[in-house]
Amino acid sequence: MGHFMTTVSYFILLFISSVLADGGLVGVNYGRIANDLPEPTKVVELMKSQGINRAKLYDSDPTVVKAFADSGIKLVVAIPNELLSSVAKKPSFANSWVQENIAAHYPKTQIEAIAVGNEVFVDPANTTNFLVPAMKNIHSALVKLNLDKAIKVSSPVALSALQNSYPSSAGSFKTELIEPVMKPMFEFLRSAGSYLMVNVYPFFAYAANSDVISLDYALFRENPGVVDSGNGLRYFNLFDAQIDAIFAAMSALKYNDLKVVVSETGWPSNGDKNEIGASQENAADYNGNLVKRVLTGGGTPLKSNSVLDVYLFAMFNENQKTGPTSEKNYGLFYPNQQKVYNIPLTEEGLKAWKGGKRQSAPVSGGGGGNSNSSTSGGGIGGTGGVSTSSSGHTWCVANDKSGEEKLQNALDYACGEGGADCHSIQPGAACYSPNTLEAHASFAMNSYYQKNSRAVGTCDFGGAAYVVTQTPKFGKCELPTN
């Protein structure tokens, strides 16, 4: 395993969406570093009983792979790091591996992807140079068997592959990885029609920086959000911020067309005293809210149309894992098949779920953001709420902390030389009410922002405005997207 608007209204869309269309997929990682786990056939039955229809392994153990036969569960199998050199150097070895570990089971076992290695860049055995040749040889073996369209080849990458991850817009890969492995891997993924697997753990960032990162921000709870100083986008959870750092790093290398799948993410239900935030309550909130965020759809602030598929880590607590106590306590289930905590894993379960809504005491400047950008949301919560019909757009709203003078100047500019359409906020018009400076300035600045195709820098007005990703609504007036 690798390593704030205060109003409730902006989170209605994030947490109480009744429309589950265009959502991503949720699977689980089935790790087995333990001596007390159920037989694989029982594990498969447990998954089916919970509505889990995707699973990811860390090897290709035939007993386990066979257990998934005719189960309806789509499976990701893995090639351990210690085999990469052989797979990379000998196409014959790759051919034999695919024949014995894939073709022998497919299609009775619905294998849909092969993870070549795991977090190879941080492997002490230094197998990085073997990664892309191994991926190519495995893909070539699949091509020979006409399985390359059905079964994708990728490799899980840890967030530590990034040189910079904050702010998200500054995301970049480590310089020493770019030419030797990142670009060749992205070229391969693009040519093979595959995707990048990434392992993302907000827990690690929170535990190491709990003095500046809000727990609510890390757990998808209600929080004021954090504005990215580079592009003006506002983030309401650390997970999205970390994913967008990956997207930004890929975009910098001109590979922003590749899909990203989150091959691991999770939160421990127990940990050592210094592992701040490790608890059952926090694990339930993180994983439950994450499932909700994935299944209800919607992209990230940087890529509003991206649909994320996520594999939770992990199915079970694993008692033989080394390292801190948390490593043994990422499971959704105990080895006796009882739940560690109750969260939804399917759309049906989501409809009845009541968790994840609490809010702890406000944390100023949470998430490492500038405290000046953690506004109260322009009073939007007090004037109506948020539409539940967001379609991946962004809007520009007033920052009520900037003061009346700045807001008035912004309003005057937008409606004047800025060329915004301000007819709707004239007396008697549809958006005149509520007749407040915040509401009118938001309407005008948003009109200017949309008119300028939501270009970076067109929602600033000297700090009087910021970008949001959920539809703002003042009274009965919903801000338009064009």
GROMACS .gro file of C-alpha atoms in nm, residues 183-416:
model
  234
  183LYS     CA    1   0.650   0.977  -2.078
  184PRO     CA    2   0.714   0.626  -2.213
  185MET     CA    3   0.444   0.485  -1.983
  186PHE     CA    4   0.192   0.750  -2.089
  187GLU     CA    5   0.274   0.684  -2.454
  188PHE     CA    6   0.211   0.315  -2.396
  189LEU     CA    7  -0.116   0.375  -2.208
  190ARG     CA    8  -0.239   0.605  -2.484
  191SER     CA    9  -0.150   0.364  -2.764
  192ALA     CA   10  -0.301   0.067  -2.580
  193GLY     CA   11  -0.622   0.252  -2.492
  194SER     CA   12  -0.552   0.207  -2.122
  195TYR     CA   13  -0.550   0.434  -1.817
  196LEU     CA   14  -0.324   0.539  -1.532
  197MET     CA   15  -0.372   0.375  -1.193
  198VAL     CA   16  -0.296   0.599  -0.895
  199ASN     CA   17  -0.291   0.528  -0.520
  200VAL     CA   18  -0.423   0.828  -0.328
  201TYR     CA   19  -0.431   0.859   0.053
  202PRO     CA   20  -0.549   1.190   0.201
  203PHE     CA   21  -0.496   1.027   0.542
  204PHE     CA   22  -0.119   1.051   0.507
  205ALA     CA   23  -0.131   1.419   0.419
  206TYR     CA   24  -0.370   1.492   0.704
  207ALA     CA   25  -0.179   1.292   0.966
  208ALA     CA   26   0.143   1.472   0.875
  209ASN     CA   27  -0.011   1.820   0.853
  210SER     CA   28  -0.309   1.819   1.089
  211ASP     CA   29  -0.211   2.166   1.211
  212VAL     CA   30  -0.294   2.317   0.872
  213ILE     CA   31  -0.530   2.065   0.707
  214SER     CA   32  -0.887   2.057   0.832
  215LEU     CA   33  -1.016   1.712   0.924
  216ASP     CA   34  -1.349   1.805   0.766
  217TYR     CA   35  -1.167   1.887   0.442
  218ALA     CA   36  -0.991   1.548   0.450
  219LEU     CA   37  -1.314   1.356   0.522
  220PHE     CA   38  -1.545   1.520   0.265
  221ARG     CA   39  -1.741   1.686   0.546
  222GLU     CA   40  -1.881   2.036   0.529
  223ASN     CA   41  -1.601   2.293   0.527
  224PRO     CA   42  -1.526   2.636   0.380
  225GLY     CA   43  -1.310   2.499   0.101
  226VAL     CA   44  -0.960   2.584  -0.013
  227VAL     CA   45  -0.886   2.808  -0.311
  228ASP     CA   46  -0.608   2.702  -0.546
  229SER     CA   47  -0.390   3.012  -0.573
  230GLY     CA   48  -0.280   2.909  -0.921
  231ASN     CA   49  -0.613   2.876  -1.098
  232GLY     CA   50  -0.872   3.018  -0.858
  233LEU     CA   51  -1.065   2.692  -0.828
  234ARG     CA   52  -1.209   2.608  -0.487
  235TYR     CA   53  -1.168   2.259  -0.344
  236PHE     CA   54  -1.397   2.109  -0.083
  237ASN     CA   55  -1.201   1.792  -0.019
  238LEU     CA   56  -0.839   1.681  -0.019
  239PHE     CA   57  -0.909   1.379  -0.239
  240ASP     CA   58  -1.013   1.595  -0.536
  241ALA     CA   59  -0.716   1.824  -0.476
  242GLN     CA   60  -0.475   1.530  -0.489
  243ILE     CA   61  -0.638   1.387  -0.803
  244ASP     CA   62  -0.616   1.726  -0.974
  245ALA     CA   63  -0.247   1.748  -0.885
  246ILE     CA   64  -0.206   1.426  -1.086
  247PHE     CA   65  -0.415   1.568  -1.371
  248ALA     CA   66  -0.207   1.888  -1.371
  249ALA     CA   67   0.117   1.690  -1.379
  250MET     CA   68  -0.012   1.481  -1.672
  251SER     CA   69  -0.134   1.790  -1.852
  252ALA     CA   70   0.208   1.953  -1.816
  253LEU     CA   71   0.349   1.660  -2.014
  254LYS     CA   72   0.064   1.685  -2.271
  255TYR     CA   73  -0.112   1.367  -2.163
  256ASN     CA   74  -0.432   1.518  -2.025
  257ASP     CA   75  -0.638   1.288  -2.249
  258LEU     CA   76  -0.560   0.982  -2.035
  259LYS     CA   77  -0.815   0.850  -1.789
  260VAL     CA   78  -0.716   0.806  -1.424
  261VAL     CA   79  -0.842   0.520  -1.206
  262VAL     CA   80  -0.786   0.535  -0.830
  263SER     CA   81  -0.641   0.190  -0.766
  264GLU     CA   82  -0.614   0.242  -0.389
  265THR     CA   83  -0.756   0.482  -0.136
  266GLY     CA   84  -0.878   0.440   0.219
  267TRP     CA   85  -0.861   0.550   0.582
  268PRO     CA   86  -0.750   0.341   0.882
  269SER     CA   87  -0.994   0.259   1.160
  270ASN     CA   88  -0.715   0.234   1.416
  271GLY     CA   89  -0.358   0.354   1.451
  272ASP     CA   90  -0.071   0.442   1.681
  273LYS     CA   91  -0.094   0.746   1.908
  274ASN     CA   92   0.099   0.959   1.662
  275GLU     CA   93  -0.126   0.860   1.371
  276ILE     CA   94  -0.363   1.150   1.405
  277GLY     CA   95  -0.712   1.089   1.272
  278ALA     CA   96  -0.702   0.709   1.260
  279SER     CA   97  -1.041   0.600   1.400
  280GLN     CA   98  -1.351   0.403   1.306
  281GLU     CA   99  -1.562   0.719   1.287
  282ASN     CA  100  -1.319   0.892   1.053
  283ALA     CA  101  -1.270   0.582   0.840
  284ALA     CA  102  -1.647   0.546   0.803
  285ASP     CA  103  -1.684   0.911   0.708
  286TYR     CA  104  -1.397   0.905   0.457
  287ASN     CA  105  -1.495   0.586   0.281
  288GLY     CA  106  -1.871   0.647   0.303
  289ASN     CA  107  -1.846   1.001   0.173
  290LEU     CA  108  -1.600   0.890  -0.094
  291VAL     CA  109  -1.840   0.624  -0.218
  292LYS     CA  110  -2.112   0.888  -0.228
  293ARG     CA  111  -1.886   1.128  -0.415
  294VAL     CA  112  -1.797   0.861  -0.673
  295LEU     CA  113  -2.141   0.712  -0.728
  296THR     CA  114  -2.319   1.046  -0.756
  297GLY     CA  115  -2.084   1.145  -1.035
  298GLY     CA  116  -1.932   1.476  -1.125
  299GLY     CA  117  -1.570   1.543  -1.200
  300THR     CA  118  -1.299   1.731  -1.018
  301PRO     CA  119  -1.272   2.111  -1.021
  302LEU     CA  120  -0.994   2.090  -1.282
  303LYS     CA  121  -1.160   1.823  -1.497
  304SER     CA  122  -1.533   1.864  -1.454
  305ASN     CA  123  -1.617   1.587  -1.700
  306SER     CA  124  -1.388   1.323  -1.554
  307VAL     CA  125  -1.566   1.024  -1.403
  308LEU     CA  126  -1.359   0.850  -1.136
  309ASP     CA  127  -1.349   0.478  -1.071
  310VAL     CA  128  -1.214   0.393  -0.726
  311TYR     CA  129  -1.090   0.080  -0.549
  312LEU     CA  130  -1.117   0.106  -0.172
  313PHE     CA  131  -0.834  -0.026   0.039
  314ALA     CA  132  -0.910  -0.280   0.166
  315MET     CA  133  -1.156  -0.566   0.199
  316PHE     CA  134  -1.009  -0.696   0.529
  317ASN     CA  135  -0.789  -0.592   0.817
  318GLU     CA  136  -0.459  -0.773   0.753
  319ASN     CA  137  -0.283  -0.885   1.072
  320GLN     CA  138   0.054  -0.967   0.916
  321LYS     CA  139   0.121  -0.633   0.753
  322THR     CA  140   0.430  -0.458   0.881
  323GLY     CA  141   0.471  -0.096   0.981
  324PRO     CA  142   0.252   0.120   1.204
  325THR     CA  143  -0.073  -0.006   1.353
  326SER     CA  144  -0.274   0.169   1.083
  327GLU     CA  145  -0.135  -0.069   0.819
  328LYS     CA  146  -0.324  -0.356   0.978
  329ASN     CA  147  -0.650  -0.162   1.006
  330TYR     CA  148  -0.767  -0.042   0.666
  331GLY     CA  149  -1.026  -0.316   0.626
  332LEU     CA  150  -1.396  -0.269   0.564
  333PHE     CA  151  -1.441  -0.612   0.724
  334TYR     CA  152  -1.287  -0.811   1.006
  335PRO     CA  153  -1.158  -1.158   0.913
  336ASN     CA  154  -1.477  -1.302   1.068
  337GLN     CA  155  -1.665  -1.120   0.787
  338GLN     CA  156  -1.827  -0.870   1.023
  339LYS     CA  157  -1.822  -0.505   0.916
  340VAL     CA  158  -1.569  -0.279   1.087
  341TYR     CA  159  -1.818   0.005   1.032
  342ASN     CA  160  -2.128   0.055   0.823
  343ILE     CA  161  -2.099   0.240   0.492
  344PRO     CA  162  -2.280   0.216   0.159
  345LEU     CA  163  -2.106   0.036  -0.126
  346THR     CA  164  -2.384   0.055  -0.385
  347GLU     CA  165  -2.638   0.306  -0.515
  348GLU     CA  166  -2.915   0.131  -0.321
  349GLY     CA  167  -2.717   0.145   0.002
  350LEU     CA  168  -2.640   0.509  -0.063
  351LYS     CA  169  -3.005   0.610  -0.062
  352ALA     CA  170  -3.047   0.495   0.297
  353TRP     CA  171  -2.710   0.608   0.434
  354LYS     CA  172  -2.721   0.876   0.703
  355GLY     CA  173  -2.350   0.915   0.780
  356GLY     CA  174  -2.086   1.170   0.698
  357LYS     CA  175  -2.278   1.492   0.756
  358ARG     CA  176  -2.145   1.613   1.089
  359GLN     CA  177  -1.924   1.918   1.110
  360SER     CA  178  -1.658   1.981   1.369
  361ALA     CA  179  -1.549   2.323   1.490
  362PRO     CA  180  -1.440   2.552   1.205
  363VAL     CA  181  -1.070   2.548   1.126
  364SER     CA  182  -0.946   2.873   0.978
  365GLY     CA  183  -0.729   2.837   0.674
  366GLY     CA  184  -0.778   2.460   0.667
  367GLY     CA  185  -0.623   2.241   0.405
  368GLY     CA  186  -0.311   2.449   0.383
  369GLY     CA  187  -0.508   2.724   0.212
  370ASN     CA  188  -0.479   3.096   0.262
  371SER     CA  189  -0.714   3.191   0.543
  372ASN     CA  190  -0.817   3.496   0.342
  373SER     CA  191  -0.963   3.267   0.080
  374SER     CA  192  -1.174   3.069   0.326
  375THR     CA  193  -1.482   3.286   0.302
  376SER     CA  194  -1.830   3.242   0.427
  377GLY     CA  195  -1.952   3.186   0.075
  378GLY     CA  196  -2.104   3.522   0.005
  379GLY     CA  197  -2.407   3.452   0.220
  380ILE     CA  198  -2.537   3.207  -0.036
  381GLY     CA  199  -2.656   2.965   0.228
  382GLY     CA  200  -2.867   3.237   0.387
  383THR     CA  201  -3.033   3.336   0.062
  384GLY     CA  202  -3.153   3.013  -0.085
  385GLY     CA  203  -2.917   2.723  -0.137
  386VAL     CA  204  -2.768   2.523  -0.420
  387SER     CA  205  -2.936   2.365  -0.715
  388THR     CA  206  -2.898   1.988  -0.741
  389SER     CA  207  -2.869   2.011  -1.118
  390SER     CA  208  -2.500   2.089  -1.158
  391SER     CA  209  -2.361   1.966  -1.486
  392GLY     CA  210  -1.986   1.999  -1.444
  393HIS     CA  211  -1.966   2.377  -1.489
  394THR     CA  212  -1.806   2.643  -1.270
  395TRP     CA  213  -1.948   2.975  -1.150
  396CYS     CA  214  -1.810   3.301  -1.014
  397VAL     CA  215  -1.946   3.438  -0.685
  398ALA     CA  216  -1.877   3.733  -0.459
  399ASN     CA  217  -1.632   3.711  -0.171
  400ASP     CA  218  -1.817   3.890   0.108
  401LYS     CA  219  -1.492   3.921   0.305
  402SER     CA  220  -1.355   4.164   0.048
  403GLY     CA  221  -1.573   4.451   0.171
  404GLU     CA  222  -1.851   4.662   0.022
  405GLU     CA  223  -1.620   4.896  -0.171
  406LYS     CA  224  -1.450   4.617  -0.364
  407LEU     CA  225  -1.782   4.445  -0.433
  408GLN     CA  226  -1.938   4.770  -0.558
  409ASN     CA  227  -1.638   4.842  -0.780
  410ALA     CA  228  -1.654   4.488  -0.919
  411LEU     CA  229  -2.027   4.519  -0.982
  412ASP     CA  230  -1.981   4.855  -1.157
  413TYR     CA  231  -1.698   4.724  -1.374
  414ALA     CA  232  -1.875   4.403  -1.471
  415CYS     CA  233  -2.199   4.581  -1.568
  416GLY     CA  234  -2.008   4.868  -1.733
   0.00000   0.00000   0.00000
